[in-house]
Amino acid sequence: MEGPTPVSALIHAATMVTAGVFLIARCSLLFEYAPLALGVVTVMGAMTAFFAATTALVQNDLKRVIAYSTCSQLGYMVFACGTSNYNVGVFHLANHAFFKALLFLTAGAIIHALADEQDMRKMGGLVKVLPYSYSLIMIGSLSLAGFPFLTGFYSKDAILEMAYGTFSVTGHFAHWLGTGAAFLTAFYSIRLIYLTFLNKTNAFRVSIENSHDMPKVMGYPLVPLIFGSIFVGYLLKDMIIGAGTTF
């Protein structure tokens, strides 16, 4: 996790990491003629979603928690494609980009404020020092965890529903592992918020004294991401997964 935070955000939210899901969706014509391959995609996606979530539980680096969270969400997208719901997989791909970019860029602002400290064990008590960053992390984490009526909820809920609705062994396997991963997602998100903002501080006094919330040049670009993390799922759900649409 050594790269600059904007690069992390770009890789995890938009480009390199998500290319595989896009490729599976584009190759849906081939996959539909290979049910065994679809079963493998479903099982691997479900196991990835759960395994990466368990890994995120025990990370202490702020950016690593968010990075393993990306791996977990990728599992969701992949098993959505494996259950032949490619549109829902791509919908989650698009939704995930908003709140994951928001989380990464805000994490960068927190690391910057604490003189490049990335270890959550050496943070804490920042809610009064960095209120704007706290509110952004809160919005991103709730959307990531699938809190009702935020962006993540519309695609994540649909993925779990449709996995169950396939009524196959692999579909139910994906549903239950995905539900477990959803619980773990909420758990490590709350852990991140608690250790960084709410816990009794473990930071060096000098880094707390010198810390400041993000300047305007860092704060303004996050406003569209806030909008996307709250409203995009609601605005696009009928176009992408609404019954009877020809998207």
PDB file of C-alpha atoms in Angstrom:
ATOM      1  CA  MET A   1       0.000   0.000   0.000  1.00  0.00           C
ATOM      2  CA  GLU A   2       2.922   2.312  -0.670  1.00  0.00           C
ATOM      3  CA  GLY A   3       1.574   4.357  -3.582  1.00  0.00           C
ATOM      4  CA  PRO A   4       0.034   7.827  -3.263  1.00  0.00           C
ATOM      5  CA  THR A   5      -3.585   7.733  -2.111  1.00  0.00           C
ATOM      6  CA  PRO A   6      -5.143   9.223  -5.290  1.00  0.00           C
ATOM      7  CA  VAL A   7      -3.432   6.441  -7.262  1.00  0.00           C
ATOM      8  CA  SER A   8      -4.882   3.862  -4.833  1.00  0.00           C
ATOM      9  CA  ALA A   9      -8.323   5.373  -5.304  1.00  0.00           C
ATOM     10  CA  LEU A  10      -8.000   5.275  -9.092  1.00  0.00           C
ATOM     11  CA  ILE A  11      -6.791   1.662  -9.148  1.00  0.00           C
ATOM     12  CA  HIS A  12      -9.313   0.327  -6.633  1.00  0.00           C
ATOM     13  CA  ALA A  13     -12.381   2.308  -7.610  1.00  0.00           C
ATOM     14  CA  ALA A  14     -12.146   2.715 -11.345  1.00  0.00           C
ATOM     15  CA  THR A  15      -9.559   0.968 -13.471  1.00  0.00           C
ATOM     16  CA  MET A  16      -7.240  -1.951 -12.862  1.00  0.00           C
ATOM     17  CA  VAL A  17      -9.024  -3.886 -10.125  1.00  0.00           C
ATOM     18  CA  THR A  18     -12.443  -3.723 -11.753  1.00  0.00           C
ATOM     19  CA  ALA A  19     -11.335  -4.688 -15.263  1.00  0.00           C
ATOM     20  CA  GLY A  20     -11.883  -8.409 -14.569  1.00  0.00           C
ATOM     21  CA  VAL A  21     -15.538  -7.940 -13.665  1.00  0.00           C
ATOM     22  CA  PHE A  22     -16.092  -5.863 -16.777  1.00  0.00           C
ATOM     23  CA  LEU A  23     -14.406  -8.585 -18.861  1.00  0.00           C
ATOM     24  CA  ILE A  24     -16.659 -11.318 -17.414  1.00  0.00           C
ATOM     25  CA  ALA A  25     -19.722  -9.186 -18.150  1.00  0.00           C
ATOM     26  CA  ARG A  26     -18.549  -8.496 -21.716  1.00  0.00           C
ATOM     27  CA  CYS A  27     -17.909 -12.222 -22.260  1.00  0.00           C
ATOM     28  CA  SER A  28     -21.366 -13.176 -20.978  1.00  0.00           C
ATOM     29  CA  LEU A  29     -22.171 -14.703 -24.389  1.00  0.00           C
ATOM     30  CA  LEU A  30     -19.416 -17.268 -23.897  1.00  0.00           C
ATOM     31  CA  PHE A  31     -20.155 -17.905 -20.219  1.00  0.00           C
ATOM     32  CA  GLU A  32     -23.830 -18.597 -20.838  1.00  0.00           C
ATOM     33  CA  TYR A  33     -22.846 -21.599 -22.980  1.00  0.00           C
ATOM     34  CA  ALA A  34     -20.563 -22.937 -20.224  1.00  0.00           C
ATOM     35  CA  PRO A  35     -22.650 -23.582 -17.087  1.00  0.00           C
ATOM     36  CA  LEU A  36     -19.739 -25.334 -15.354  1.00  0.00           C
ATOM     37  CA  ALA A  37     -17.563 -22.246 -15.822  1.00  0.00           C
ATOM     38  CA  LEU A  38     -20.372 -20.090 -14.405  1.00  0.00           C
ATOM     39  CA  GLY A  39     -20.486 -22.365 -11.351  1.00  0.00           C
ATOM     40  CA  VAL A  40     -16.738 -21.941 -10.848  1.00  0.00           C
ATOM     41  CA  VAL A  41     -17.067 -18.148 -11.205  1.00  0.00           C
ATOM     42  CA  THR A  42     -19.871 -18.121  -8.607  1.00  0.00           C
ATOM     43  CA  VAL A  43     -18.011 -20.244  -6.052  1.00  0.00           C
ATOM     44  CA  MET A  44     -14.703 -18.363  -6.465  1.00  0.00           C
ATOM     45  CA  GLY A  45     -16.475 -15.014  -6.208  1.00  0.00           C
ATOM     46  CA  ALA A  46     -18.344 -16.001  -3.045  1.00  0.00           C
ATOM     47  CA  MET A  47     -15.199 -17.387  -1.388  1.00  0.00           C
ATOM     48  CA  THR A  48     -13.257 -14.237  -2.316  1.00  0.00           C
ATOM     49  CA  ALA A  49     -15.975 -11.988  -0.878  1.00  0.00           C
ATOM     50  CA  PHE A  50     -15.857 -13.811   2.451  1.00  0.00           C
ATOM     51  CA  PHE A  51     -12.113 -14.457   2.681  1.00  0.00           C
ATOM     52  CA  ALA A  52     -11.075 -10.884   1.863  1.00  0.00           C
ATOM     53  CA  ALA A  53     -13.582  -9.568   4.419  1.00  0.00           C
ATOM     54  CA  THR A  54     -12.027 -11.772   7.137  1.00  0.00           C
ATOM     55  CA  THR A  55      -8.595 -10.411   6.149  1.00  0.00           C
ATOM     56  CA  ALA A  56      -9.801  -6.811   6.419  1.00  0.00           C
ATOM     57  CA  LEU A  57     -10.898  -7.486  10.018  1.00  0.00           C
ATOM     58  CA  VAL A  58      -7.316  -7.822  11.251  1.00  0.00           C
ATOM     59  CA  GLN A  59      -5.481  -5.111   9.301  1.00  0.00           C
ATOM     60  CA  ASN A  60      -4.040  -2.137  11.170  1.00  0.00           C
ATOM     61  CA  ASP A  61      -3.049   0.016   8.201  1.00  0.00           C
ATOM     62  CA  LEU A  62      -5.891   2.412   7.331  1.00  0.00           C
ATOM     63  CA  LYS A  63      -5.478   1.965   3.574  1.00  0.00           C
ATOM     64  CA  ARG A  64      -5.106  -1.811   3.780  1.00  0.00           C
ATOM     65  CA  VAL A  65      -8.520  -2.194   5.419  1.00  0.00           C
ATOM     66  CA  ILE A  66     -10.071  -0.307   2.507  1.00  0.00           C
ATOM     67  CA  ALA A  67      -7.979  -2.283  -0.013  1.00  0.00           C
ATOM     68  CA  TYR A  68      -9.085  -5.686   1.307  1.00  0.00           C
ATOM     69  CA  SER A  69     -12.597  -4.303   1.321  1.00  0.00           C
ATOM     70  CA  THR A  70     -12.199  -3.776  -2.434  1.00  0.00           C
ATOM     71  CA  CYS A  71     -11.215  -7.441  -2.867  1.00  0.00           C
ATOM     72  CA  SER A  72     -14.311  -8.445  -0.905  1.00  0.00           C
ATOM     73  CA  GLN A  73     -16.653  -6.278  -2.994  1.00  0.00           C
ATOM     74  CA  LEU A  74     -15.047  -7.667  -6.160  1.00  0.00           C
ATOM     75  CA  GLY A  75     -16.109 -11.096  -4.963  1.00  0.00           C
ATOM     76  CA  TYR A  76     -19.698  -9.834  -4.853  1.00  0.00           C
ATOM     77  CA  MET A  77     -19.481  -8.509  -8.410  1.00  0.00           C
ATOM     78  CA  VAL A  78     -17.948 -11.742  -9.685  1.00  0.00           C
ATOM     79  CA  PHE A  79     -20.519 -14.047  -8.115  1.00  0.00           C
ATOM     80  CA  ALA A  80     -23.289 -11.776  -9.378  1.00  0.00           C
ATOM     81  CA  CYS A  81     -21.914 -12.426 -12.878  1.00  0.00           C
ATOM     82  CA  GLY A  82     -21.607 -16.133 -12.030  1.00  0.00           C
ATOM     83  CA  THR A  83     -25.334 -16.319 -11.283  1.00  0.00           C
ATOM     84  CA  SER A  84     -25.985 -14.790 -14.756  1.00  0.00           C
ATOM     85  CA  ASN A  85     -26.974 -11.388 -13.320  1.00  0.00           C
ATOM     86  CA  TYR A  86     -24.354  -9.449 -15.247  1.00  0.00           C
ATOM     87  CA  ASN A  87     -26.289  -6.188 -15.112  1.00  0.00           C
ATOM     88  CA  VAL A  88     -26.366  -6.292 -11.298  1.00  0.00           C
ATOM     89  CA  GLY A  89     -22.653  -7.090 -11.154  1.00  0.00           C
ATOM     90  CA  VAL A  90     -21.833  -4.090 -13.344  1.00  0.00           C
ATOM     91  CA  PHE A  91     -24.292  -1.958 -11.328  1.00  0.00           C
ATOM     92  CA  HIS A  92     -22.399  -2.820  -8.123  1.00  0.00           C
ATOM     93  CA  LEU A  93     -19.163  -2.086  -9.984  1.00  0.00           C
ATOM     94  CA  ALA A  94     -20.354   1.435 -10.796  1.00  0.00           C
ATOM     95  CA  ASN A  95     -21.808   2.072  -7.333  1.00  0.00           C
ATOM     96  CA  HIS A  96     -18.724   0.735  -5.575  1.00  0.00           C
ATOM     97  CA  ALA A  97     -16.527   3.180  -7.487  1.00  0.00           C
ATOM     98  CA  PHE A  98     -18.187   6.163  -5.772  1.00  0.00           C
ATOM     99  CA  PHE A  99     -17.956   5.145  -2.141  1.00  0.00           C
ATOM    100  CA  LYS A 100     -14.579   3.408  -2.501  1.00  0.00           C
ATOM    101  CA  ALA A 101     -13.016   6.496  -4.103  1.00  0.00           C
ATOM    102  CA  LEU A 102     -14.558   8.581  -1.313  1.00  0.00           C
ATOM    103  CA  LEU A 103     -13.089   6.275   1.359  1.00  0.00           C
ATOM    104  CA  PHE A 104      -9.620   6.201  -0.186  1.00  0.00           C
ATOM    105  CA  LEU A 105      -9.339   9.935  -0.781  1.00  0.00           C
ATOM    106  CA  THR A 106     -10.619  10.736   2.711  1.00  0.00           C
ATOM    107  CA  ALA A 107      -8.143   8.207   4.139  1.00  0.00           C
ATOM    108  CA  GLY A 108      -5.456  10.116   2.256  1.00  0.00           C
ATOM    109  CA  ALA A 109      -6.610  13.346   3.890  1.00  0.00           C
ATOM    110  CA  ILE A 110      -6.455  11.701   7.350  1.00  0.00           C
ATOM    111  CA  ILE A 111      -2.955  10.310   6.685  1.00  0.00           C
ATOM    112  CA  HIS A 112      -1.874  13.754   5.451  1.00  0.00           C
ATOM    113  CA  ALA A 113      -3.331  15.449   8.537  1.00  0.00           C
ATOM    114  CA  LEU A 114      -1.412  13.122  10.880  1.00  0.00           C
ATOM    115  CA  ALA A 115       1.981  13.650   9.209  1.00  0.00           C
ATOM    116  CA  ASP A 116       1.820  10.460   7.092  1.00  0.00           C
ATOM    117  CA  GLU A 117       0.739   8.100   9.879  1.00  0.00           C
ATOM    118  CA  GLN A 118      -1.157   5.099   8.462  1.00  0.00           C
ATOM    119  CA  ASP A 119      -1.381   2.842  11.522  1.00  0.00           C
ATOM    120  CA  MET A 120      -4.886   3.023  13.032  1.00  0.00           C
ATOM    121  CA  ARG A 121      -3.474   1.972  16.413  1.00  0.00           C
ATOM    122  CA  LYS A 122      -1.617   5.287  16.509  1.00  0.00           C
ATOM    123  CA  MET A 123      -4.742   7.349  15.780  1.00  0.00           C
ATOM    124  CA  GLY A 124      -7.940   7.931  17.744  1.00  0.00           C
ATOM    125  CA  GLY A 125      -9.910  10.883  19.034  1.00  0.00           C
ATOM    126  CA  LEU A 126      -9.897  12.611  15.653  1.00  0.00           C
ATOM    127  CA  VAL A 127     -13.642  13.245  15.486  1.00  0.00           C
ATOM    128  CA  LYS A 128     -13.219  16.742  16.988  1.00  0.00           C
ATOM    129  CA  VAL A 129     -10.079  17.528  15.007  1.00  0.00           C
ATOM    130  CA  LEU A 130     -11.237  16.286  11.573  1.00  0.00           C
ATOM    131  CA  PRO A 131     -15.064  16.559  11.565  1.00  0.00           C
ATOM    132  CA  TYR A 132     -15.378  16.830   7.761  1.00  0.00           C
ATOM    133  CA  SER A 133     -13.220  13.744   7.211  1.00  0.00           C
ATOM    134  CA  TYR A 134     -15.246  11.887   9.852  1.00  0.00           C
ATOM    135  CA  SER A 135     -18.537  12.648   8.107  1.00  0.00           C
ATOM    136  CA  LEU A 136     -17.131  11.531   4.728  1.00  0.00           C
ATOM    137  CA  ILE A 137     -15.733   8.249   6.100  1.00  0.00           C
ATOM    138  CA  MET A 138     -19.093   7.679   7.789  1.00  0.00           C
ATOM    139  CA  ILE A 139     -21.041   8.182   4.531  1.00  0.00           C
ATOM    140  CA  GLY A 140     -18.621   5.963   2.569  1.00  0.00           C
ATOM    141  CA  SER A 141     -18.621   3.201   5.191  1.00  0.00           C
ATOM    142  CA  LEU A 142     -22.408   3.119   5.548  1.00  0.00           C
ATOM    143  CA  SER A 143     -22.806   2.949   1.781  1.00  0.00           C
ATOM    144  CA  LEU A 144     -20.169   0.189   1.612  1.00  0.00           C
ATOM    145  CA  ALA A 145     -21.941  -1.799   4.328  1.00  0.00           C
ATOM    146  CA  GLY A 146     -25.225  -1.568   2.400  1.00  0.00           C
ATOM    147  CA  PHE A 147     -27.076   0.754   4.789  1.00  0.00           C
ATOM    148  CA  PRO A 148     -30.688   1.100   3.554  1.00  0.00           C
ATOM    149  CA  PHE A 149     -31.311   3.685   0.811  1.00  0.00           C
ATOM    150  CA  LEU A 150     -27.668   4.606   0.274  1.00  0.00           C
ATOM    151  CA  THR A 151     -25.998   3.689  -3.028  1.00  0.00           C
ATOM    152  CA  GLY A 152     -24.400   0.423  -1.906  1.00  0.00           C
ATOM    153  CA  PHE A 153     -27.703  -0.934  -0.612  1.00  0.00           C
ATOM    154  CA  TYR A 154     -29.406  -1.044  -4.009  1.00  0.00           C
ATOM    155  CA  SER A 155     -26.800  -3.221  -5.727  1.00  0.00           C
ATOM    156  CA  LYS A 156     -25.596  -5.297  -2.758  1.00  0.00           C
ATOM    157  CA  ASP A 157     -29.099  -6.287  -1.688  1.00  0.00           C
ATOM    158  CA  ALA A 158     -29.989  -7.172  -5.276  1.00  0.00           C
ATOM    159  CA  ILE A 159     -26.881  -9.370  -5.627  1.00  0.00           C
ATOM    160  CA  LEU A 160     -27.728 -11.350  -2.473  1.00  0.00           C
ATOM    161  CA  GLU A 161     -31.404 -11.627  -3.461  1.00  0.00           C
ATOM    162  CA  MET A 162     -30.658 -12.811  -6.971  1.00  0.00           C
ATOM    163  CA  ALA A 163     -28.022 -15.301  -5.777  1.00  0.00           C
ATOM    164  CA  TYR A 164     -30.663 -16.849  -3.512  1.00  0.00           C
ATOM    165  CA  GLY A 165     -33.257 -16.642  -6.285  1.00  0.00           C
ATOM    166  CA  THR A 166     -31.239 -18.824  -8.678  1.00  0.00           C
ATOM    167  CA  PHE A 167     -32.204 -21.855  -6.485  1.00  0.00           C
ATOM    168  CA  SER A 168     -28.994 -23.714  -7.304  1.00  0.00           C
ATOM    169  CA  VAL A 169     -26.380 -25.119  -4.946  1.00  0.00           C
ATOM    170  CA  THR A 170     -23.784 -22.571  -6.077  1.00  0.00           C
ATOM    171  CA  GLY A 171     -26.327 -19.742  -5.853  1.00  0.00           C
ATOM    172  CA  HIS A 172     -27.242 -20.578  -2.256  1.00  0.00           C
ATOM    173  CA  PHE A 173     -23.569 -21.073  -1.385  1.00  0.00           C
ATOM    174  CA  ALA A 174     -22.869 -17.563  -2.737  1.00  0.00           C
ATOM    175  CA  HIS A 175     -25.890 -16.139  -0.925  1.00  0.00           C
ATOM    176  CA  TRP A 176     -24.864 -17.382   2.505  1.00  0.00           C
ATOM    177  CA  LEU A 177     -21.183 -16.515   2.139  1.00  0.00           C
ATOM    178  CA  GLY A 178     -22.190 -13.113   0.750  1.00  0.00           C
ATOM    179  CA  THR A 179     -24.487 -12.502   3.709  1.00  0.00           C
ATOM    180  CA  GLY A 180     -21.657 -13.419   6.084  1.00  0.00           C
ATOM    181  CA  ALA A 181     -19.319 -11.095   4.190  1.00  0.00           C
ATOM    182  CA  ALA A 182     -21.906  -8.292   4.479  1.00  0.00           C
ATOM    183  CA  PHE A 183     -21.853  -8.696   8.276  1.00  0.00           C
ATOM    184  CA  LEU A 184     -18.040  -8.645   8.296  1.00  0.00           C
ATOM    185  CA  THR A 185     -18.056  -5.548   6.059  1.00  0.00           C
ATOM    186  CA  ALA A 186     -20.152  -3.667   8.601  1.00  0.00           C
ATOM    187  CA  PHE A 187     -17.869  -4.941  11.374  1.00  0.00           C
ATOM    188  CA  TYR A 188     -14.536  -3.826   9.889  1.00  0.00           C
ATOM    189  CA  SER A 189     -16.031  -0.498   8.766  1.00  0.00           C
ATOM    190  CA  ILE A 190     -17.149   0.262  12.324  1.00  0.00           C
ATOM    191  CA  ARG A 191     -13.758  -0.911  13.619  1.00  0.00           C
ATOM    192  CA  LEU A 192     -12.030   1.524  11.241  1.00  0.00           C
ATOM    193  CA  ILE A 193     -14.245   4.417  12.350  1.00  0.00           C
ATOM    194  CA  TYR A 194     -13.823   3.567  16.032  1.00  0.00           C
ATOM    195  CA  LEU A 195     -10.034   3.185  15.972  1.00  0.00           C
ATOM    196  CA  THR A 196      -9.501   6.293  13.863  1.00  0.00           C
ATOM    197  CA  PHE A 197     -12.036   8.740  15.264  1.00  0.00           C
ATOM    198  CA  LEU A 198     -13.784   7.613  18.446  1.00  0.00           C
ATOM    199  CA  ASN A 199     -11.232   5.659  20.467  1.00  0.00           C
ATOM    200  CA  LYS A 200      -9.065   7.340  23.130  1.00  0.00           C
ATOM    201  CA  THR A 201      -6.173   8.830  21.177  1.00  0.00           C
ATOM    202  CA  ASN A 202      -2.848   7.051  20.828  1.00  0.00           C
ATOM    203  CA  ALA A 203      -1.362   9.620  18.464  1.00  0.00           C
ATOM    204  CA  PHE A 204       1.723  11.683  19.200  1.00  0.00           C
ATOM    205  CA  ARG A 205       0.850  15.008  20.757  1.00  0.00           C
ATOM    206  CA  VAL A 206       2.712  16.957  18.079  1.00  0.00           C
ATOM    207  CA  SER A 207       0.782  15.245  15.236  1.00  0.00           C
ATOM    208  CA  ILE A 208      -2.554  16.040  16.916  1.00  0.00           C
ATOM    209  CA  GLU A 209      -1.513  19.667  17.499  1.00  0.00           C
ATOM    210  CA  ASN A 210      -0.449  20.101  13.882  1.00  0.00           C
ATOM    211  CA  SER A 211      -3.371  18.203  12.335  1.00  0.00           C
ATOM    212  CA  HIS A 212      -6.041  20.089  10.407  1.00  0.00           C
ATOM    213  CA  ASP A 213      -9.023  19.087   8.312  1.00  0.00           C
ATOM    214  CA  MET A 214      -8.521  18.865   4.571  1.00  0.00           C
ATOM    215  CA  PRO A 215      -7.989  22.156   2.686  1.00  0.00           C
ATOM    216  CA  LYS A 216     -10.525  23.288   0.093  1.00  0.00           C
ATOM    217  CA  VAL A 217      -8.459  21.959  -2.813  1.00  0.00           C
ATOM    218  CA  MET A 218      -8.783  18.458  -1.304  1.00  0.00           C
ATOM    219  CA  GLY A 219     -12.326  18.906   0.021  1.00  0.00           C
ATOM    220  CA  TYR A 220     -14.230  20.166  -3.017  1.00  0.00           C
ATOM    221  CA  PRO A 221     -13.471  17.250  -5.390  1.00  0.00           C
ATOM    222  CA  LEU A 222     -15.072  14.909  -2.836  1.00  0.00           C
ATOM    223  CA  VAL A 223     -18.490  16.581  -3.068  1.00  0.00           C
ATOM    224  CA  PRO A 224     -19.503  14.722  -6.290  1.00  0.00           C
ATOM    225  CA  LEU A 225     -18.388  11.486  -4.628  1.00  0.00           C
ATOM    226  CA  ILE A 226     -20.597  12.238  -1.606  1.00  0.00           C
ATOM    227  CA  PHE A 227     -23.520  12.776  -3.976  1.00  0.00           C
ATOM    228  CA  GLY A 228     -22.691   9.549  -5.812  1.00  0.00           C
ATOM    229  CA  SER A 229     -22.353   7.549  -2.583  1.00  0.00           C
ATOM    230  CA  ILE A 230     -25.819   8.593  -1.433  1.00  0.00           C
ATOM    231  CA  PHE A 231     -28.020   8.992  -4.518  1.00  0.00           C
ATOM    232  CA  VAL A 232     -26.613   7.157  -7.569  1.00  0.00           C
ATOM    233  CA  GLY A 233     -27.994   3.741  -6.574  1.00  0.00           C
ATOM    234  CA  TYR A 234     -31.503   5.139  -6.230  1.00  0.00           C
ATOM    235  CA  LEU A 235     -31.288   7.127  -9.468  1.00  0.00           C
ATOM    236  CA  LEU A 236     -29.973   4.272 -11.646  1.00  0.00           C
ATOM    237  CA  LYS A 237     -31.655   1.206 -10.136  1.00  0.00           C
ATOM    238  CA  ASP A 238     -34.635   1.260 -12.533  1.00  0.00           C
ATOM    239  CA  MET A 239     -32.438   1.794 -15.573  1.00  0.00           C
ATOM    240  CA  ILE A 240     -30.020  -1.036 -14.760  1.00  0.00           C
ATOM    241  CA  ILE A 241     -31.961  -3.658 -12.779  1.00  0.00           C
ATOM    242  CA  GLY A 242     -35.576  -2.585 -13.145  1.00  0.00           C
ATOM    243  CA  ALA A 243     -37.800  -5.380 -14.458  1.00  0.00           C
ATOM    244  CA  GLY A 244     -38.577  -5.136 -18.149  1.00  0.00           C
ATOM    245  CA  THR A 245     -35.995  -2.510 -19.084  1.00  0.00           C
ATOM    246  CA  THR A 246     -33.858  -3.026 -22.184  1.00  0.00           C
ATOM    247  CA  PHE A 247     -30.635  -1.569 -20.761  1.00  0.00           C
TER     248      PHE A 247
END
